């Protein structure tokens, strides 16, 4: 059986990598250099979360920072130099109950692999309001760098109290006339430097101890738009409304691990559990790296680091299997 665009390669691979953020692409680079010809399933957001960010200032090696998409492009090209290949589709189903492992993509194509590296990352969380869904893409967003431009000269709301919220709020002041940052507590999870930067920005106004109850909007000539939010002060119970044209959630992320439920061990939040100091999962030959197994550091550089680890773990596992097969032959 053959696969993919050029149709010249068999569908069995020594290493299949699911996910293409810093973890997946670094795993591809390392397993490529180990002559394992990895196949990367990049999904629909090739490059992962860094492709929806702007300046990355903390990835070592770039003294003056680098744009997120550019960084991912460089790592991908670096991996391709050593024989890695990509398919820009999602894996929708896996069967890890027997070897070789089986993977099915969204076009129902089947692949088999001796090892699988899971680097599916994490996605933005939503508040869970019905109105969020109604106005998604019509004023509701979780990506300031993607959508900030649409709110030039307008007032926008950002929800959250972590680094992402500070970063999004700061970024939005480039376009918006005013940014209202709503946070449910008095204290912030954000690092001091990010918080201080946001506090020093005259365009950002903070509303604390407050939750968003509803996003309000209208439909005119078949076009939906956000008009404001209804908020509640959790100390006083007072309900009020704020006018705004844009609404950005920045309340953290959840791991993209649904397809592994019941197959790979995960914690109560869905983060894959790996063995201490390695990237091994509960299934021998399946490894996990990056944000899908890390809810603590969540940095591009740590993701890349665990991506490297998982490639080395996969390589050593394959060597061990080969040695045992030869011994038993
Ligand atoms: P965090 O988990 O750090 O923060 C999430 C924030 O959203 C918290 O303030 C939390 O409130 C709030 N929140 C969560 N759920 C809800 C809800 N249902 N309703 C209202 N508020 C809610 O996530 P971040 O995405 O901000 O950051 C993740 C990691 O990425 C961190 O380690 C961070 O340092 C890093 N990061 C680094 C950046 C950089 O260095 N340039 C940029 C962005 C992120 P509460 O505090 O009450 O729980």
mmCIF file of C-alpha atoms and ligand atoms in Angstrom:
data_model
loop_
_atom_site.group_PDB
_atom_site.id
_atom_site.type_symbol
_atom_site.label_atom_id
_atom_site.label_comp_id
_atom_site.label_asym_id
_atom_site.label_seq_id
_atom_site.Cartn_x
_atom_site.Cartn_y
_atom_site.Cartn_z
ATOM 1 C CA UNK A 1 0.000 0.000 0.000
ATOM 2 C CA UNK A 2 1.345 3.444 -0.844
ATOM 3 C CA UNK A 3 0.756 6.812 0.672
ATOM 4 C CA UNK A 4 0.977 10.524 0.293
ATOM 5 C CA UNK A 5 1.526 12.954 -2.526
ATOM 6 C CA UNK A 6 4.493 11.380 -4.290
ATOM 7 C CA UNK A 7 3.120 7.874 -3.897
ATOM 8 C CA UNK A 8 6.597 6.419 -3.909
ATOM 9 C CA UNK A 9 6.947 5.433 -0.292
ATOM 10 C CA UNK A 10 5.458 2.562 1.563
ATOM 11 C CA UNK A 11 3.080 3.395 4.349
ATOM 12 C CA UNK A 12 5.135 1.689 7.026
ATOM 13 C CA UNK A 13 7.547 3.878 8.966
ATOM 14 C CA UNK A 14 10.044 3.364 11.726
ATOM 15 C CA UNK A 15 8.957 6.631 13.321
ATOM 16 C CA UNK A 16 5.691 8.477 12.900
ATOM 17 C CA UNK A 17 5.380 11.832 14.624
ATOM 18 C CA UNK A 18 1.923 13.233 15.317
ATOM 19 C CA UNK A 19 2.116 17.013 15.705
ATOM 20 C CA UNK A 20 4.382 19.696 14.315
ATOM 21 C CA UNK A 21 5.191 22.257 16.988
ATOM 22 C CA UNK A 22 8.698 22.675 18.415
ATOM 23 C CA UNK A 23 8.462 19.210 20.016
ATOM 24 C CA UNK A 24 7.362 17.325 16.890
ATOM 25 C CA UNK A 25 9.716 19.094 14.515
ATOM 26 C CA UNK A 26 12.683 18.678 16.846
ATOM 27 C CA UNK A 27 11.813 14.983 17.193
ATOM 28 C CA UNK A 28 11.803 14.874 13.369
ATOM 29 C CA UNK A 29 15.195 16.581 13.200
ATOM 30 C CA UNK A 30 16.773 14.148 15.647
ATOM 31 C CA UNK A 31 15.175 10.999 14.258
ATOM 32 C CA UNK A 32 16.045 12.212 10.748
ATOM 33 C CA UNK A 33 19.698 12.548 11.729
ATOM 34 C CA UNK A 34 19.480 9.018 13.142
ATOM 35 C CA UNK A 35 18.505 7.831 9.634
ATOM 36 C CA UNK A 36 15.015 6.832 10.743
ATOM 37 C CA UNK A 37 13.206 8.755 7.941
ATOM 38 C CA UNK A 38 10.443 10.080 10.194
ATOM 39 C CA UNK A 39 7.011 10.944 8.859
ATOM 40 C CA UNK A 40 5.369 13.969 10.502
ATOM 41 C CA UNK A 41 1.608 14.419 10.586
ATOM 42 C CA UNK A 42 1.476 18.180 10.781
ATOM 43 C CA UNK A 43 -2.299 18.565 11.108
ATOM 44 C CA UNK A 44 -4.069 21.790 10.186
ATOM 45 C CA UNK A 45 -1.890 24.127 12.183
ATOM 46 C CA UNK A 46 1.577 23.252 10.901
ATOM 47 C CA UNK A 47 4.146 24.602 13.314
ATOM 48 C CA UNK A 48 1.684 24.558 16.197
ATOM 49 C CA UNK A 49 0.992 27.332 18.649
ATOM 50 C CA UNK A 50 4.054 29.394 17.767
ATOM 51 C CA UNK A 51 2.578 30.091 14.377
ATOM 52 C CA UNK A 52 -0.119 32.210 15.991
ATOM 53 C CA UNK A 53 2.266 34.261 18.026
ATOM 54 C CA UNK A 54 4.426 37.174 16.964
ATOM 55 C CA UNK A 55 7.823 37.819 18.427
ATOM 56 C CA UNK A 56 9.496 34.951 20.293
ATOM 57 C CA UNK A 57 12.089 36.578 22.526
ATOM 58 C CA UNK A 58 13.109 33.640 24.665
ATOM 59 C CA UNK A 59 14.166 30.926 22.221
ATOM 60 C CA UNK A 60 17.931 30.576 22.626
ATOM 61 C CA UNK A 61 20.062 31.461 19.644
ATOM 62 C CA UNK A 62 18.080 34.488 18.466
ATOM 63 C CA UNK A 63 19.593 37.508 20.155
ATOM 64 C CA UNK A 64 16.996 39.906 18.780
ATOM 65 C CA UNK A 65 14.035 37.511 18.847
ATOM 66 C CA UNK A 66 12.378 35.800 15.907
ATOM 67 C CA UNK A 67 8.843 35.601 14.543
ATOM 68 C CA UNK A 68 7.103 32.386 15.650
ATOM 69 C CA UNK A 69 6.171 31.146 12.140
ATOM 70 C CA UNK A 70 9.696 31.830 10.897
ATOM 71 C CA UNK A 71 11.213 29.839 13.741
ATOM 72 C CA UNK A 72 8.999 26.842 12.981
ATOM 73 C CA UNK A 73 9.822 27.088 9.291
ATOM 74 C CA UNK A 74 13.522 26.964 10.073
ATOM 75 C CA UNK A 75 13.199 23.889 12.314
ATOM 76 C CA UNK A 76 11.051 22.145 9.678
ATOM 77 C CA UNK A 77 13.594 22.831 6.917
ATOM 78 C CA UNK A 78 16.353 21.640 9.240
ATOM 79 C CA UNK A 79 14.430 18.364 9.762
ATOM 80 C CA UNK A 80 13.770 17.973 6.005
ATOM 81 C CA UNK A 81 17.538 18.232 5.387
ATOM 82 C CA UNK A 82 17.841 14.908 7.202
ATOM 83 C CA UNK A 83 15.054 13.080 5.436
ATOM 84 C CA UNK A 84 11.948 13.958 7.455
ATOM 85 C CA UNK A 85 8.705 14.219 5.466
ATOM 86 C CA UNK A 86 5.375 15.840 6.257
ATOM 87 C CA UNK A 87 1.749 15.090 5.624
ATOM 88 C CA UNK A 88 -0.543 18.036 6.342
ATOM 89 C CA UNK A 89 -3.431 16.038 7.766
ATOM 90 C CA UNK A 90 -4.611 14.978 11.222
ATOM 91 C CA UNK A 91 -4.426 11.490 12.631
ATOM 92 C CA UNK A 92 -7.926 10.685 13.805
ATOM 93 C CA UNK A 93 -7.543 7.175 15.199
ATOM 94 C CA UNK A 94 -4.763 5.029 16.590
ATOM 95 C CA UNK A 95 -4.458 1.373 17.477
ATOM 96 C CA UNK A 96 -1.556 0.735 19.812
ATOM 97 C CA UNK A 97 -2.790 -2.696 20.938
ATOM 98 C CA UNK A 98 -0.444 -4.613 18.633
ATOM 99 C CA UNK A 99 2.770 -4.015 16.704
ATOM 100 C CA UNK A 100 3.309 -2.451 14.289
ATOM 101 C CA UNK A 101 1.118 0.387 15.562
ATOM 102 C CA UNK A 102 -1.723 1.456 13.285
ATOM 103 C CA UNK A 103 -2.712 5.040 12.582
ATOM 104 C CA UNK A 104 -5.602 6.304 10.483
ATOM 105 C CA UNK A 105 -5.701 9.824 9.089
ATOM 106 C CA UNK A 106 -8.675 12.062 8.378
ATOM 107 C CA UNK A 107 -8.903 10.704 4.828
ATOM 108 C CA UNK A 108 -9.149 7.181 6.223
ATOM 109 C CA UNK A 109 -5.670 6.310 4.998
ATOM 110 C CA UNK A 110 -3.853 3.806 7.148
ATOM 111 C CA UNK A 111 -0.214 3.888 8.224
ATOM 112 C CA UNK A 112 1.843 1.591 10.378
ATOM 113 C CA UNK A 113 4.814 2.429 12.537
ATOM 114 C CA UNK A 114 7.375 0.760 14.782
ATOM 115 C CA UNK A 115 7.374 3.784 17.051
ATOM 116 C CA UNK A 116 5.034 6.728 17.456
ATOM 117 C CA UNK A 117 5.965 10.091 18.901
ATOM 118 C CA UNK A 118 2.948 12.035 20.161
ATOM 119 C CA UNK A 119 3.518 15.791 20.059
ATOM 120 C CA UNK A 120 -0.018 17.016 19.495
ATOM 121 C CA UNK A 121 0.382 20.036 21.766
ATOM 122 C CA UNK A 122 -2.370 21.963 23.453
ATOM 123 C CA UNK A 123 -5.163 24.289 22.313
ATOM 124 C CA UNK A 124 -6.641 27.455 23.706
ATOM 125 C CA UNK A 125 -9.347 27.045 26.334
ATOM 126 C CA UNK A 126 -12.724 28.735 26.097
ATOM 127 C CA UNK A 127 -15.017 29.995 28.825
ATOM 128 C CA UNK A 128 -17.762 27.651 27.650
ATOM 129 C CA UNK A 129 -20.424 30.289 26.977
ATOM 130 C CA UNK A 130 -22.932 29.618 24.243
ATOM 131 C CA UNK A 131 -22.406 33.182 22.993
ATOM 132 C CA UNK A 132 -18.707 32.428 22.535
ATOM 133 C CA UNK A 133 -19.636 29.895 19.877
ATOM 134 C CA UNK A 134 -22.197 32.196 18.274
ATOM 135 C CA UNK A 135 -19.684 35.037 17.769
ATOM 136 C CA UNK A 136 -16.568 32.925 17.201
ATOM 137 C CA UNK A 137 -14.787 34.511 14.261
ATOM 138 C CA UNK A 138 -17.198 37.471 14.365
ATOM 139 C CA UNK A 139 -15.517 39.313 17.219
ATOM 140 C CA UNK A 140 -14.650 36.386 19.503
ATOM 141 C CA UNK A 141 -11.121 35.044 19.222
ATOM 142 C CA UNK A 142 -8.336 33.388 21.190
ATOM 143 C CA UNK A 143 -5.539 34.767 19.077
ATOM 144 C CA UNK A 144 -4.728 38.464 19.224
ATOM 145 C CA UNK A 145 -1.952 38.200 16.688
ATOM 146 C CA UNK A 146 -4.294 36.537 14.200
ATOM 147 C CA UNK A 147 -7.284 38.812 14.674
ATOM 148 C CA UNK A 148 -6.092 42.004 16.394
ATOM 149 C CA UNK A 149 -5.845 43.805 13.095
ATOM 150 C CA UNK A 150 -9.632 43.641 12.645
ATOM 151 C CA UNK A 151 -10.146 45.829 15.716
ATOM 152 C CA UNK A 152 -8.277 48.929 14.657
ATOM 153 C CA UNK A 153 -9.426 51.901 16.673
ATOM 154 C CA UNK A 154 -11.986 49.784 18.575
ATOM 155 C CA UNK A 155 -12.407 48.768 22.181
ATOM 156 C CA UNK A 156 -11.706 45.119 23.032
ATOM 157 C CA UNK A 157 -11.891 42.856 26.080
ATOM 158 C CA UNK A 158 -9.288 40.248 27.073
ATOM 159 C CA UNK A 159 -10.053 37.605 29.721
ATOM 160 C CA UNK A 160 -7.309 35.985 31.804
ATOM 161 C CA UNK A 161 -4.584 36.691 34.322
ATOM 162 C CA UNK A 162 -1.603 34.725 33.011
ATOM 163 C CA UNK A 163 1.268 35.590 30.683
ATOM 164 C CA UNK A 164 -0.857 34.896 27.628
ATOM 165 C CA UNK A 165 -3.446 37.457 28.729
ATOM 166 C CA UNK A 166 -0.747 40.086 29.341
ATOM 167 C CA UNK A 167 0.883 39.345 26.020
ATOM 168 C CA UNK A 168 -2.422 39.425 24.124
ATOM 169 C CA UNK A 169 -3.500 42.651 25.834
ATOM 170 C CA UNK A 170 -0.214 44.361 25.064
ATOM 171 C CA UNK A 171 -0.302 43.204 21.484
ATOM 172 C CA UNK A 172 -3.879 44.379 21.025
ATOM 173 C CA UNK A 173 -2.964 47.929 22.040
ATOM 174 C CA UNK A 174 -1.163 48.184 18.690
ATOM 175 C CA UNK A 175 -4.538 48.119 16.998
ATOM 176 C CA UNK A 176 -7.339 48.747 19.507
ATOM 177 C CA UNK A 177 -8.188 52.123 21.008
ATOM 178 C CA UNK A 178 -8.625 50.567 24.452
ATOM 179 C CA UNK A 179 -8.089 47.106 25.960
ATOM 180 C CA UNK A 180 -10.042 46.020 29.029
ATOM 181 C CA UNK A 181 -8.409 43.102 30.805
ATOM 182 C CA UNK A 182 -10.864 41.127 32.941
ATOM 183 C CA UNK A 183 -9.489 38.726 35.526
ATOM 184 C CA UNK A 184 -11.432 36.600 38.015
ATOM 185 C CA UNK A 185 -9.018 37.191 40.932
ATOM 186 C CA UNK A 186 -6.968 39.933 42.567
ATOM 187 C CA UNK A 187 -3.642 38.114 42.113
ATOM 188 C CA UNK A 188 -2.089 37.297 38.781
ATOM 189 C CA UNK A 189 -0.543 34.122 37.502
ATOM 190 C CA UNK A 190 1.439 36.205 35.011
ATOM 191 C CA UNK A 191 5.170 36.738 35.512
ATOM 192 C CA UNK A 192 6.124 40.074 37.027
ATOM 193 C CA UNK A 193 7.815 41.385 33.907
ATOM 194 C CA UNK A 194 4.765 40.689 31.707
ATOM 195 C CA UNK A 195 2.359 42.103 34.280
ATOM 196 C CA UNK A 196 4.438 45.255 34.774
ATOM 197 C CA UNK A 197 4.573 45.760 31.022
ATOM 198 C CA UNK A 198 0.778 45.531 30.775
ATOM 199 C CA UNK A 199 0.265 47.795 33.792
ATOM 200 C CA UNK A 200 2.562 50.398 32.299
ATOM 201 C CA UNK A 201 0.576 50.429 29.066
ATOM 202 C CA UNK A 202 -1.822 53.394 29.202
ATOM 203 C CA UNK A 203 -4.256 51.732 26.786
ATOM 204 C CA UNK A 204 -4.895 48.762 29.114
ATOM 205 C CA UNK A 205 -7.495 49.003 31.872
ATOM 206 C CA UNK A 206 -7.798 46.202 34.474
ATOM 207 C CA UNK A 207 -11.054 44.915 35.938
ATOM 208 C CA UNK A 208 -10.387 42.390 38.717
ATOM 209 C CA UNK A 209 -12.458 39.891 40.724
ATOM 210 C CA UNK A 210 -14.784 39.748 37.782
ATOM 211 C CA UNK A 211 -16.147 37.063 35.485
ATOM 212 C CA UNK A 212 -17.744 37.356 32.065
ATOM 213 C CA UNK A 213 -21.312 36.066 32.072
ATOM 214 C CA UNK A 214 -22.280 36.746 28.490
ATOM 215 C CA UNK A 215 -20.979 38.107 25.245
ATOM 216 C CA UNK A 216 -23.523 40.328 23.592
ATOM 217 C CA UNK A 217 -23.835 40.988 19.904
ATOM 218 C CA UNK A 218 -26.086 41.803 16.987
ATOM 219 C CA UNK A 219 -26.818 40.619 13.482
ATOM 220 C CA UNK A 220 -27.119 43.229 10.774
ATOM 221 C CA UNK A 221 -27.507 42.382 7.085
ATOM 222 C CA UNK A 222 -26.642 38.775 7.925
ATOM 223 C CA UNK A 223 -23.383 39.873 9.557
ATOM 224 C CA UNK A 224 -22.815 39.076 13.206
ATOM 225 C CA UNK A 225 -20.753 41.317 15.457
ATOM 226 C CA UNK A 226 -19.902 41.649 19.134
ATOM 227 C CA UNK A 227 -21.283 44.698 20.910
ATOM 228 C CA UNK A 228 -20.259 44.115 24.520
ATOM 229 C CA UNK A 229 -19.975 41.816 27.522
ATOM 230 C CA UNK A 230 -22.038 41.330 30.652
ATOM 231 C CA UNK A 231 -19.772 40.967 33.677
ATOM 232 C CA UNK A 232 -20.229 40.104 37.322
ATOM 233 C CA UNK A 233 -18.086 41.219 40.233
ATOM 234 C CA UNK A 234 -17.616 38.058 42.293
ATOM 235 C CA UNK A 235 -17.178 39.954 45.573
ATOM 236 C CA UNK A 236 -20.209 42.203 45.342
ATOM 237 C CA UNK A 237 -22.363 40.213 42.891
ATOM 238 C CA UNK A 238 -22.883 43.422 40.928
ATOM 239 C CA UNK A 239 -23.685 42.889 37.274
ATOM 240 C CA UNK A 240 -22.715 45.441 34.654
ATOM 241 C CA UNK A 241 -22.128 45.761 30.946
ATOM 242 C CA UNK A 242 -19.152 46.963 28.954
ATOM 243 C CA UNK A 243 -19.302 47.951 25.315
ATOM 244 C CA UNK A 244 -16.666 46.360 23.112
ATOM 245 C CA UNK A 245 -16.208 45.154 19.547
ATOM 246 C CA UNK A 246 -13.776 42.331 20.213
ATOM 247 C CA UNK A 247 -13.542 39.598 22.840
ATOM 248 C CA UNK A 248 -10.352 37.605 23.364
ATOM 249 C CA UNK A 249 -10.026 34.616 25.697
ATOM 250 C CA UNK A 250 -6.543 34.047 27.113
ATOM 251 C CA UNK A 251 -7.268 31.571 29.887
ATOM 252 C CA UNK A 252 -4.781 28.843 29.180
ATOM 253 C CA UNK A 253 -4.740 25.707 27.121
ATOM 254 C CA UNK A 254 -5.865 22.105 27.096
ATOM 255 C CA UNK A 255 -3.877 19.177 25.749
ATOM 256 C CA UNK A 256 -4.832 17.692 22.374
ATOM 257 C CA UNK A 257 -5.027 14.134 23.624
ATOM 258 C CA UNK A 258 -8.633 13.059 22.940
ATOM 259 C CA UNK A 259 -7.748 10.359 20.411
ATOM 260 C CA UNK A 260 -5.528 8.660 22.998
ATOM 261 C CA UNK A 261 -8.215 8.409 25.689
ATOM 262 C CA UNK A 262 -8.353 4.904 27.086
ATOM 263 C CA UNK A 263 -5.133 4.039 25.225
ATOM 264 C CA UNK A 264 -2.424 6.173 26.776
ATOM 265 C CA UNK A 265 -2.286 7.075 30.453
ATOM 266 C CA UNK A 266 -3.229 10.681 31.128
ATOM 267 C CA UNK A 267 -3.902 12.852 34.166
ATOM 268 C CA UNK A 268 -7.323 14.259 35.069
ATOM 269 C CA UNK A 269 -6.763 17.222 32.719
ATOM 270 C CA UNK A 270 -5.834 15.017 29.769
ATOM 271 C CA UNK A 271 -2.056 15.579 29.864
ATOM 272 C CA UNK A 272 -0.227 12.415 28.804
ATOM 273 C CA UNK A 273 1.797 10.793 31.531
ATOM 274 C CA UNK A 274 5.390 9.962 30.708
ATOM 275 C CA UNK A 275 7.842 8.067 32.844
ATOM 276 C CA UNK A 276 10.150 10.173 34.957
ATOM 277 C CA UNK A 277 13.190 11.483 33.038
ATOM 278 C CA UNK A 278 12.111 9.832 29.752
ATOM 279 C CA UNK A 279 9.328 10.410 27.250
ATOM 280 C CA UNK A 280 8.027 6.832 27.463
ATOM 281 C CA UNK A 281 4.282 6.382 27.809
ATOM 282 C CA UNK A 282 2.566 3.311 29.246
ATOM 283 C CA UNK A 283 2.907 1.650 25.823
ATOM 284 C CA UNK A 284 6.368 0.505 24.829
ATOM 285 C CA UNK A 285 7.341 2.189 21.568
ATOM 286 C CA UNK A 286 5.004 5.156 22.012
ATOM 287 C CA UNK A 287 6.567 8.375 23.272
ATOM 288 C CA UNK A 288 5.095 11.746 24.177
ATOM 289 C CA UNK A 289 6.721 15.166 24.172
ATOM 290 C CA UNK A 290 5.878 18.867 24.244
ATOM 291 C CA UNK A 291 2.774 20.519 25.641
ATOM 292 C CA UNK A 292 0.578 17.414 25.380
ATOM 293 C CA UNK A 293 2.570 15.985 28.301
ATOM 294 C CA UNK A 294 3.771 19.178 29.984
ATOM 295 C CA UNK A 295 1.396 21.412 31.858
ATOM 296 C CA UNK A 296 4.130 23.041 33.863
ATOM 297 C CA UNK A 297 6.923 24.542 31.751
ATOM 298 C CA UNK A 298 5.046 24.901 28.456
ATOM 299 C CA UNK A 299 7.828 26.735 26.659
ATOM 300 C CA UNK A 300 8.940 26.341 23.062
ATOM 301 C CA UNK A 301 12.425 25.486 24.214
ATOM 302 C CA UNK A 302 11.291 22.849 26.721
ATOM 303 C CA UNK A 303 8.986 21.364 24.078
ATOM 304 C CA UNK A 304 11.925 21.194 21.677
ATOM 305 C CA UNK A 305 13.980 19.607 24.460
ATOM 306 C CA UNK A 306 11.454 16.847 25.090
ATOM 307 C CA UNK A 307 11.090 16.395 21.317
ATOM 308 C CA UNK A 308 14.809 15.665 21.184
ATOM 309 C CA UNK A 309 14.437 13.263 24.121
ATOM 310 C CA UNK A 310 11.593 11.364 22.477
ATOM 311 C CA UNK A 311 13.601 10.895 19.263
ATOM 312 C CA UNK A 312 16.507 9.519 21.279
ATOM 313 C CA UNK A 313 14.132 7.306 23.275
ATOM 314 C CA UNK A 314 12.580 6.008 20.038
ATOM 315 C CA UNK A 315 15.983 5.366 18.486
ATOM 316 C CA UNK A 316 17.176 3.412 21.550
ATOM 317 C CA UNK A 317 13.956 1.439 21.661
ATOM 318 C CA UNK A 318 14.324 0.486 17.987
ATOM 319 C CA UNK A 319 17.937 -0.567 18.570
ATOM 320 C CA UNK A 320 16.849 -2.719 21.502
ATOM 321 C CA UNK A 321 14.098 -4.386 19.459
ATOM 322 C CA UNK A 322 16.486 -5.020 16.570
ATOM 323 C CA UNK A 323 19.103 -6.508 18.912
ATOM 324 C CA UNK A 324 16.506 -8.817 20.490
ATOM 325 C CA UNK A 325 15.192 -9.888 17.088
ATOM 326 C CA UNK A 326 18.709 -10.743 15.921
ATOM 327 C CA UNK A 327 19.408 -12.653 19.128
ATOM 328 C CA UNK A 328 16.246 -14.697 18.699
ATOM 329 C CA UNK A 329 16.732 -15.295 14.990
HETATM 330 P P1 LIG B 1 -2.062 30.155 32.693
HETATM 331 O O1 LIG B 1 -2.599 28.850 33.064
HETATM 332 O O2 LIG B 1 -0.749 30.593 33.231
HETATM 333 O O3 LIG B 1 -3.113 31.288 33.074
HETATM 334 C C1 LIG B 1 -4.466 31.164 32.760
HETATM 335 C C2 LIG B 1 -5.215 32.355 33.345
HETATM 336 O O4 LIG B 1 -6.564 32.300 32.926
HETATM 337 C C3 LIG B 1 -5.194 32.380 34.863
HETATM 338 O O5 LIG B 1 -5.046 33.692 35.307
HETATM 339 C C4 LIG B 1 -6.569 31.819 35.216
HETATM 340 O O6 LIG B 1 -7.117 32.356 36.391
HETATM 341 C C5 LIG B 1 -7.414 32.295 34.063
HETATM 342 N N1 LIG B 1 -8.537 31.368 33.834
HETATM 343 C C6 LIG B 1 -8.478 30.034 33.621
HETATM 344 N N2 LIG B 1 -9.726 29.520 33.423
HETATM 345 C C7 LIG B 1 -10.567 30.568 33.513
HETATM 346 C C8 LIG B 1 -11.971 30.697 33.389
HETATM 347 N N3 LIG B 1 -12.765 29.632 33.127
HETATM 348 N N4 LIG B 1 -12.523 31.913 33.574
HETATM 349 C C9 LIG B 1 -11.742 32.994 33.820
HETATM 350 N N5 LIG B 1 -10.396 32.949 33.940
HETATM 351 C C10 LIG B 1 -9.824 31.748 33.778
HETATM 352 O O7 LIG B 1 -2.054 30.151 31.081
HETATM 353 P P2 LIG B 1 -1.282 31.086 30.069
HETATM 354 O O8 LIG B 1 -1.790 30.661 28.755
HETATM 355 O O9 LIG B 1 -1.382 32.497 30.416
HETATM 356 O O10 LIG B 1 0.262 30.639 30.208
HETATM 357 C C11 LIG B 1 0.650 29.301 30.033
HETATM 358 C C12 LIG B 1 2.170 29.166 30.119
HETATM 359 O O11 LIG B 1 2.791 29.773 28.994
HETATM 360 C C13 LIG B 1 2.764 29.830 31.337
HETATM 361 O O12 LIG B 1 3.813 29.038 31.819
HETATM 362 C C14 LIG B 1 3.287 31.120 30.802
HETATM 363 O O13 LIG B 1 4.358 31.638 31.566
HETATM 364 C C15 LIG B 1 3.735 30.752 29.410
HETATM 365 N N6 LIG B 1 3.703 31.906 28.500
HETATM 366 C C16 LIG B 1 4.863 32.588 28.293
HETATM 367 C C17 LIG B 1 4.898 33.674 27.461
HETATM 368 C C18 LIG B 1 6.191 34.375 27.235
HETATM 369 O O14 LIG B 1 7.131 34.140 27.989
HETATM 370 N N7 LIG B 1 6.309 35.206 26.230
HETATM 371 C C19 LIG B 1 3.673 34.144 26.764
HETATM 372 C C20 LIG B 1 2.500 33.366 27.079
HETATM 373 C C21 LIG B 1 2.532 32.291 27.911
HETATM 374 P P3 LIG B 1 -6.577 31.926 37.839
HETATM 375 O O15 LIG B 1 -5.250 32.588 37.970
HETATM 376 O O16 LIG B 1 -7.616 32.435 38.747
HETATM 377 O O17 LIG B 1 -6.489 30.435 37.807
#
